[in-house]
């Protein structure tokens, strides 16, 4: 039944840890505006991404499908043409599905060429952008090196900065992501020792407020037309650098201690061990680095929270909280030195768990509540369909997630999923080469329930954590004989998942049922000896030379 | 290294059992021409289809991918747009990839519409026909019933018959697949009691010779241009009816006894039990039916063999055996009453094993040899690439099969696959409804090595056969406690298969390796504290405002 939801505001941060918001318990980082959304909505405490890295995680959000299903296994690996995305599902409902910010989509240009799709056509642009219409496309990483630029797109943001008086051909780096160094030198945000220096832009000209304003502009331009706006911030993702006053709003004293133990470095799982040798892991193992970087990471989150304040006031003024589903989430976390790791890309909670807050204008029964069910990034696409009055079951041959609406609206608790799954492909990491693992075998799977988390590494022993008795995940029980039953149970569940139906995307469950007996009514008579074996109607159909 | 292979002649029969050829040991059915091909090539004794039903099996042949990967799970379920097929692989090599006969392809019209692909464009036609250019498209099932025609295509074959003096709007049925009944009545081939009556066409006007001639016409028209011709016969698939003299060339005395045992009907596996209740299974349980149908099934094969004689003479005359790889195979078998079943669609050898003979002009070392390795239908696509001098490893992110060239050319035996996999989706069968199984769960998997065959039915116990001690597969060891280690071993192998990488179709293994370190050279500097952490070249790249 269609409720009041007309629009969807799908806000995503990048690399925002689940526990760096005060509503999720951060002791020194106050995020009152995001907390305020949680007070009006439902806050999920067990929300997991389907891959703890930008591109694959986002492709799962946008397609509603596991990484093994959509095949975009790492940043820069194109989502193959033909995969359906949010836009494909929502646009037929009359909902403009629009992007402001980042998707980390790589277009399947080879596939488009093979199928004769012009990349500049409307269809081509959508295929190239996860199904979104790009109101403002900006992946937020306009890096350049000896081999050229990382991102082929020239962002409108650079033009904006130029117009505001920040010169050069890449003010994204030279101003928004760099500080003033000694003399005339730049202190680049790429060097973490510069993290606490102020970026060379006015706060209002930095990326987060800019994108917030762009979202507001889109909303105002939309008038009464329904929309799904994906407002997708690059921050608090690195480069870790912030404009004043966010650059020095927090001190090292406010940084929470890393979750790590010397015991983790004793005979670790081989893949985990390799990840601990990455440069970024070594860096975050140093207090010096954490004390410089984490305060700025917190400042970037604080800036987002302040922008959420501005955005929510804007929505309030226009009455949009009456008819807009608002989602606040992240694409993965950031180890920040926990477990002797930097970045994300492994399956401890700081990496794979995300904040997820959903405000639903129709969900009065659950306002301010907390949901502890296992939910997944792939649940958003079916949730959006459901919120807009479409039946996500009609798409269950494509969408592998589940609508969160029963949880949001406090309906009689359905049998919810018993496990959550996440995946990571480390074939592009040094770890694969160092371990001698072929690209196609450099795959990790996580399966977790509310108590146990198993990490399956193809070709290696598993890892196992007891999330109840060891919530900080410091003790790998992957070889503990006493835990064999849990490992066997989770391995069997993962095996069952692996054999799931995921590619029959051209026929729905309902269409399958409708196909039964259909061929016989079109003359395909199998196993018939004579006229007595079937109804006369079937028999006479073709004999009379019917059309 | 490119050898002499310039063309590929890929001959497929439909529903031809592996053991109904004299070279495979049939005692009463002589197939000297096919045997002659085996004498010049390699005959495979353990060739398995990836699904024992027309459409899904063929989609695996044509895509080189398992059914779970390509998603066309049953006849009429479209192959989703974007899946690559033989034509996509061979055409860039300058090889015209052409169809004469059947594919059982259902086009993904919804996907094509979504991507703006005109079905009448060259690309659209290929997407609609598994990547083949249809020289003559004819799925061979022009049935009609109260709800209309089964096949939306009007075959050229009907025009041919009309021109030859067979009137009406569907002479495919009224003449090629019907006999003369009493009085003016038709004796339709759909009624198996009519099987041994002669079809109302001259032998030369029946489907098999017609398609053979069409293949010859294509070859002659091609001149010197390289081609891959898929010559795909509908026969000996039902309707079981043949023109004279093939209709009564064999007698009931020449019919081999069915492989079945009363013990199979005692407490059978639930899904197997349901399949035994199908109308066609009941029919073939009757000797009357087998004695009427099997001789004609044999006659249809004999006719194919005679046509192979004509075709091979044609190739010989034109010198094409010097530069043409010739494959003879089938898309699955036919139970013909074995194991109390009719049709195919389950995993006993008569259904899932196929004849496979490959003649390679460059393989003098192996002429007339027999290969007992486990080979799969999906091996043909990479074999064709290999034969034409392309490296199938470049496509191993898409193609899940293995080139058979090392086996064909008697190279030092590689480590071959230890298991073969087949799948069947019974969601459209009455069995799913009768067992209360949801469409998405109505899935069967077979995993077999050279000794054991495990059948995994989602939600049910497994079946298990010992192919060495019980080659007739009469004793289901699925619950035998002594076989638990074998079941566990095969189940684990199936689980590993289920977790395989199958959808990363936009980047090859080689491209993955090439991606390593690439982002850093484009300015993405992760975990860098200061200039000392990385080479100066990387550091200066963007600071100087490089392009």
Tab-separated table of C-alpha atoms in Angstrom, chain A residues 5-274:
chain	number	residue	atom	x	y	z
A	5	UNK	CA	6.710	8.507	0.762
A	6	UNK	CA	7.105	10.415	-2.475
A	7	UNK	CA	10.829	11.182	-2.475
A	8	UNK	CA	13.929	9.407	-1.287
A	9	UNK	CA	17.006	11.188	0.001
A	10	UNK	CA	19.770	8.613	0.031
A	11	UNK	CA	22.741	10.152	1.811
A	12	UNK	CA	26.028	8.290	1.803
A	13	UNK	CA	29.322	9.193	3.384
A	14	UNK	CA	32.527	7.541	2.313
A	15	UNK	CA	34.684	5.615	4.760
A	16	UNK	CA	32.613	6.712	7.765
A	17	UNK	CA	33.021	4.158	10.543
A	18	UNK	CA	29.807	2.969	12.169
A	19	UNK	CA	31.025	4.001	15.638
A	20	UNK	CA	32.179	7.554	14.877
A	21	UNK	CA	28.805	9.157	15.571
A	22	UNK	CA	27.553	10.036	19.010
A	23	UNK	CA	24.303	8.157	18.466
A	24	UNK	CA	26.424	5.038	17.898
A	25	UNK	CA	28.327	5.745	21.114
A	26	UNK	CA	31.358	7.798	20.192
A	27	UNK	CA	32.405	9.390	23.481
A	28	UNK	CA	34.037	12.577	22.221
A	29	UNK	CA	32.537	13.271	18.804
A	30	UNK	CA	29.131	14.914	19.061
A	31	UNK	CA	26.948	14.599	15.968
A	32	UNK	CA	23.662	16.096	17.119
A	33	UNK	CA	22.064	16.488	13.699
A	34	UNK	CA	22.646	12.901	12.636
A	35	UNK	CA	21.570	11.834	16.103
A	36	UNK	CA	18.436	13.914	15.542
A	37	UNK	CA	17.646	11.934	12.408
A	38	UNK	CA	18.089	8.752	14.430
A	39	UNK	CA	15.692	10.169	17.034
A	40	UNK	CA	13.053	10.508	14.311
A	41	UNK	CA	13.861	7.251	12.573
A	42	UNK	CA	15.323	3.811	13.085
A	43	UNK	CA	18.995	3.274	13.824
A	44	UNK	CA	20.406	-0.070	12.704
A	45	UNK	CA	23.188	-1.541	14.797
A	46	UNK	CA	24.080	-4.488	12.575
A	47	UNK	CA	24.249	-3.019	9.073
A	48	UNK	CA	26.910	-4.583	6.872
A	49	UNK	CA	28.302	-3.710	3.477
A	50	UNK	CA	28.616	-6.444	0.869
A	51	UNK	CA	32.241	-5.529	0.262
A	52	UNK	CA	34.404	-3.279	2.449
A	53	UNK	CA	35.736	-1.106	-0.384
A	54	UNK	CA	34.162	1.784	-2.258
A	55	UNK	CA	33.357	0.518	-5.753
A	56	UNK	CA	32.118	-3.010	-5.049
A	57	UNK	CA	30.198	-1.862	-1.974
A	58	UNK	CA	28.470	0.833	-3.949
A	59	UNK	CA	27.666	-1.486	-6.823
A	60	UNK	CA	25.933	-3.699	-4.264
A	61	UNK	CA	24.000	-0.732	-2.853
A	62	UNK	CA	22.964	0.370	-6.342
A	63	UNK	CA	22.151	-3.036	-7.825
A	64	UNK	CA	20.747	-4.628	-4.665
A	65	UNK	CA	22.987	-7.623	-5.385
A	66	UNK	CA	25.941	-9.371	-3.845
A	67	UNK	CA	29.376	-8.761	-5.323
A	68	UNK	CA	29.565	-12.343	-6.551
A	69	UNK	CA	26.396	-11.588	-8.511
A	70	UNK	CA	27.226	-8.200	-10.011
A	71	UNK	CA	30.893	-8.930	-10.669
A	72	UNK	CA	32.334	-5.459	-10.093
A	73	UNK	CA	34.929	-6.832	-7.707
A	74	UNK	CA	37.183	-3.863	-7.142
A	75	UNK	CA	37.465	-0.142	-7.731
A	76	UNK	CA	37.722	0.473	-11.446
A	77	UNK	CA	36.301	-2.891	-12.505
A	78	UNK	CA	33.333	-1.902	-14.624
A	79	UNK	CA	29.842	-2.942	-13.697
A	80	UNK	CA	28.913	-5.050	-16.700
A	81	UNK	CA	26.371	-3.590	-19.041
A	82	UNK	CA	22.966	-5.124	-18.464
A	83	UNK	CA	23.096	-5.128	-14.662
A	84	UNK	CA	20.030	-3.297	-13.366
A	85	UNK	CA	20.437	-0.469	-10.888
A	86	UNK	CA	18.253	1.711	-8.695
A	87	UNK	CA	17.426	3.954	-11.607
A	88	UNK	CA	16.108	1.022	-13.614
A	89	UNK	CA	13.798	0.118	-10.765
A	90	UNK	CA	12.673	3.569	-9.670
A	91	UNK	CA	12.408	5.434	-12.954
A	92	UNK	CA	9.445	3.313	-14.170
A	93	UNK	CA	7.642	4.469	-11.014
A	94	UNK	CA	7.978	8.024	-12.256
A	95	UNK	CA	10.780	8.862	-9.859
A	96	UNK	CA	13.742	10.884	-11.141
A	97	UNK	CA	16.792	9.026	-9.875
A	98	UNK	CA	19.619	11.453	-9.607
A	99	UNK	CA	23.185	11.639	-8.393
A	100	UNK	CA	24.975	14.408	-6.552
A	101	UNK	CA	28.474	13.263	-5.671
A	102	UNK	CA	30.273	9.973	-5.782
A	103	UNK	CA	29.451	6.524	-7.151
A	104	UNK	CA	32.909	5.161	-7.989
A	105	UNK	CA	31.291	3.644	-11.061
A	106	UNK	CA	33.497	2.456	-13.886
A	107	UNK	CA	31.520	2.212	-17.106
A	108	UNK	CA	31.664	-0.972	-19.160
A	109	UNK	CA	32.762	0.778	-22.342
A	110	UNK	CA	33.694	-2.478	-24.028
A	111	UNK	CA	30.254	-3.922	-23.337
A	112	UNK	CA	28.540	-0.741	-24.476
A	113	UNK	CA	30.509	-0.784	-27.694
A	114	UNK	CA	29.662	-4.450	-28.243
A	115	UNK	CA	25.973	-3.666	-27.850
A	116	UNK	CA	26.080	-0.464	-29.859
A	117	UNK	CA	25.208	1.830	-26.953
A	118	UNK	CA	26.347	5.409	-27.456
A	119	UNK	CA	27.947	6.541	-24.177
A	120	UNK	CA	26.635	10.052	-24.732
A	121	UNK	CA	23.025	8.974	-25.200
A	122	UNK	CA	20.621	9.138	-22.265
A	123	UNK	CA	20.776	5.368	-21.921
A	124	UNK	CA	24.545	5.435	-22.302
A	125	UNK	CA	24.963	8.044	-19.596
A	126	UNK	CA	22.790	6.066	-17.217
A	127	UNK	CA	24.580	2.798	-17.992
A	128	UNK	CA	27.803	4.677	-17.235
A	129	UNK	CA	26.554	6.002	-13.924
A	130	UNK	CA	24.877	3.078	-12.138
A	131	UNK	CA	21.501	4.110	-13.502
A	132	UNK	CA	21.587	7.578	-12.018
A	133	UNK	CA	21.097	10.799	-13.944
A	134	UNK	CA	24.193	12.753	-12.937
A	135	UNK	CA	23.074	16.152	-11.678
A	136	UNK	CA	26.598	16.455	-10.324
A	137	UNK	CA	29.029	13.603	-10.743
A	138	UNK	CA	32.114	13.853	-8.607
A	139	UNK	CA	33.977	10.860	-7.268
A	140	UNK	CA	36.050	13.169	-5.137
A	141	UNK	CA	39.456	11.776	-6.037
A	142	UNK	CA	41.029	14.079	-8.594
A	143	UNK	CA	44.521	12.848	-7.995
A	144	UNK	CA	47.292	13.071	-10.534
A	145	UNK	CA	50.573	11.233	-10.801
A	146	UNK	CA	53.312	10.465	-13.289
A	147	UNK	CA	50.864	8.401	-15.371
A	148	UNK	CA	48.206	11.102	-15.393
A	149	UNK	CA	44.904	11.583	-13.607
A	150	UNK	CA	43.125	8.922	-11.596
A	151	UNK	CA	39.673	10.119	-12.481
A	152	UNK	CA	38.906	10.789	-16.122
A	153	UNK	CA	36.160	13.192	-15.132
A	154	UNK	CA	36.908	16.891	-14.719
A	155	UNK	CA	34.673	17.885	-11.821
A	156	UNK	CA	32.392	20.872	-11.879
A	157	UNK	CA	33.771	21.496	-8.397
A	158	UNK	CA	37.080	22.613	-9.893
A	159	UNK	CA	35.267	25.145	-12.038
A	160	UNK	CA	33.436	26.319	-8.956
A	161	UNK	CA	36.701	26.783	-7.080
A	162	UNK	CA	38.228	28.654	-10.004
A	163	UNK	CA	35.222	30.954	-10.090
A	164	UNK	CA	35.624	31.577	-6.400
A	165	UNK	CA	39.174	32.683	-6.967
A	166	UNK	CA	41.169	29.508	-6.346
A	167	UNK	CA	43.417	29.288	-9.404
A	168	UNK	CA	45.046	26.454	-11.302
A	169	UNK	CA	43.824	23.444	-13.172
A	170	UNK	CA	43.278	21.287	-10.112
A	171	UNK	CA	42.181	23.426	-7.184
A	172	UNK	CA	40.531	20.295	-5.776
A	173	UNK	CA	44.028	19.289	-4.782
A	174	UNK	CA	45.852	22.565	-4.479
A	175	UNK	CA	43.286	24.226	-2.247
A	176	UNK	CA	40.562	21.916	-0.991
A	177	UNK	CA	42.988	19.110	-0.227
A	178	UNK	CA	46.216	20.914	0.562
A	179	UNK	CA	47.396	23.306	3.236
A	180	UNK	CA	49.979	26.031	3.128
A	181	UNK	CA	53.450	24.625	3.527
A	182	UNK	CA	56.657	26.368	4.296
A	183	UNK	CA	57.466	29.303	2.105
A	184	UNK	CA	55.509	28.963	-1.124
A	185	UNK	CA	55.279	25.199	-0.879
A	186	UNK	CA	52.049	23.253	-0.740
A	187	UNK	CA	51.444	20.909	2.156
A	188	UNK	CA	49.486	18.248	0.347
A	189	UNK	CA	46.686	16.382	2.019
A	190	UNK	CA	48.188	13.206	0.575
A	191	UNK	CA	50.881	13.430	3.245
A	192	UNK	CA	49.257	12.515	6.522
A	193	UNK	CA	51.709	14.562	8.501
A	194	UNK	CA	49.815	17.593	7.106
A	195	UNK	CA	46.436	16.332	8.259
A	196	UNK	CA	45.838	18.892	10.957
A	197	UNK	CA	46.861	21.884	8.911
A	198	UNK	CA	43.851	23.802	7.539
A	199	UNK	CA	42.940	23.232	3.932
A	200	UNK	CA	43.403	26.307	1.782
A	201	UNK	CA	39.695	26.909	1.219
A	202	UNK	CA	37.023	28.741	3.071
A	203	UNK	CA	34.865	26.207	4.867
A	204	UNK	CA	31.885	26.982	2.634
A	205	UNK	CA	34.010	26.217	-0.418
A	206	UNK	CA	35.115	22.777	0.773
A	207	UNK	CA	33.608	19.659	-0.711
A	208	UNK	CA	31.012	18.749	1.889
A	209	UNK	CA	29.133	22.080	1.985
A	210	UNK	CA	29.436	22.380	-1.783
A	211	UNK	CA	27.724	19.039	-2.347
A	212	UNK	CA	25.069	19.835	0.240
A	213	UNK	CA	24.195	23.007	-1.617
A	214	UNK	CA	24.108	21.139	-4.903
A	215	UNK	CA	21.613	18.712	-3.395
A	216	UNK	CA	19.460	21.608	-2.244
A	217	UNK	CA	19.615	23.145	-5.690
A	218	UNK	CA	18.478	19.896	-7.233
A	219	UNK	CA	15.612	19.597	-4.783
A	220	UNK	CA	14.462	23.147	-5.391
A	221	UNK	CA	14.655	22.694	-9.150
A	222	UNK	CA	12.596	19.514	-8.956
A	223	UNK	CA	9.464	21.286	-7.799
A	224	UNK	CA	6.690	18.771	-7.273
A	225	UNK	CA	8.246	15.960	-9.305
A	226	UNK	CA	9.127	12.863	-7.243
A	227	UNK	CA	12.813	12.102	-6.907
A	228	UNK	CA	15.340	9.760	-5.461
A	229	UNK	CA	18.436	11.806	-4.782
A	230	UNK	CA	21.670	10.048	-4.017
A	231	UNK	CA	23.695	12.625	-2.115
A	232	UNK	CA	27.059	10.981	-1.894
A	233	UNK	CA	29.893	12.706	-0.028
A	234	UNK	CA	33.547	11.850	-0.510
A	235	UNK	CA	34.331	12.673	3.111
A	236	UNK	CA	35.546	11.630	5.678
A	237	UNK	CA	37.506	9.557	3.121
A	238	UNK	CA	41.153	10.484	2.664
A	239	UNK	CA	42.928	12.750	1.817
A	240	UNK	CA	42.534	13.428	5.533
A	241	UNK	CA	42.487	17.196	5.525
A	242	UNK	CA	39.826	19.686	6.562
A	243	UNK	CA	39.186	23.400	6.339
A	244	UNK	CA	39.190	25.532	9.467
A	245	UNK	CA	37.701	25.263	11.952
A	246	UNK	CA	37.291	21.496	11.502
A	247	UNK	CA	41.015	20.891	11.117
A	248	UNK	CA	41.758	21.477	14.774
A	249	UNK	CA	38.405	21.007	16.443
A	250	UNK	CA	39.591	17.798	18.102
A	251	UNK	CA	42.800	16.952	19.876
A	252	UNK	CA	44.782	13.804	20.312
A	253	UNK	CA	43.281	13.549	23.803
A	254	UNK	CA	39.866	13.005	22.216
A	255	UNK	CA	41.027	10.162	20.035
A	256	UNK	CA	39.793	6.817	21.263
A	257	UNK	CA	42.386	4.112	21.693
A	258	UNK	CA	42.943	1.653	18.869
A	259	UNK	CA	41.381	-1.788	19.184
A	260	UNK	CA	44.347	-4.063	18.808
A	261	UNK	CA	46.407	-6.558	20.680
A	262	UNK	CA	49.913	-7.908	20.379
A	263	UNK	CA	48.341	-11.364	20.326
A	264	UNK	CA	46.895	-10.572	16.890
A	265	UNK	CA	50.407	-10.477	15.479
A	266	UNK	CA	51.279	-13.916	16.801
A	267	UNK	CA	50.794	-16.529	14.079
A	268	UNK	CA	48.061	-14.595	12.292
A	269	UNK	CA	46.004	-15.892	9.392
A	270	UNK	CA	48.215	-15.606	6.274
A	271	UNK	CA	45.999	-13.134	4.457
A	272	UNK	CA	45.470	-11.012	7.560
A	273	UNK	CA	49.235	-11.059	8.097
A	274	UNK	CA	49.807	-9.728	4.579
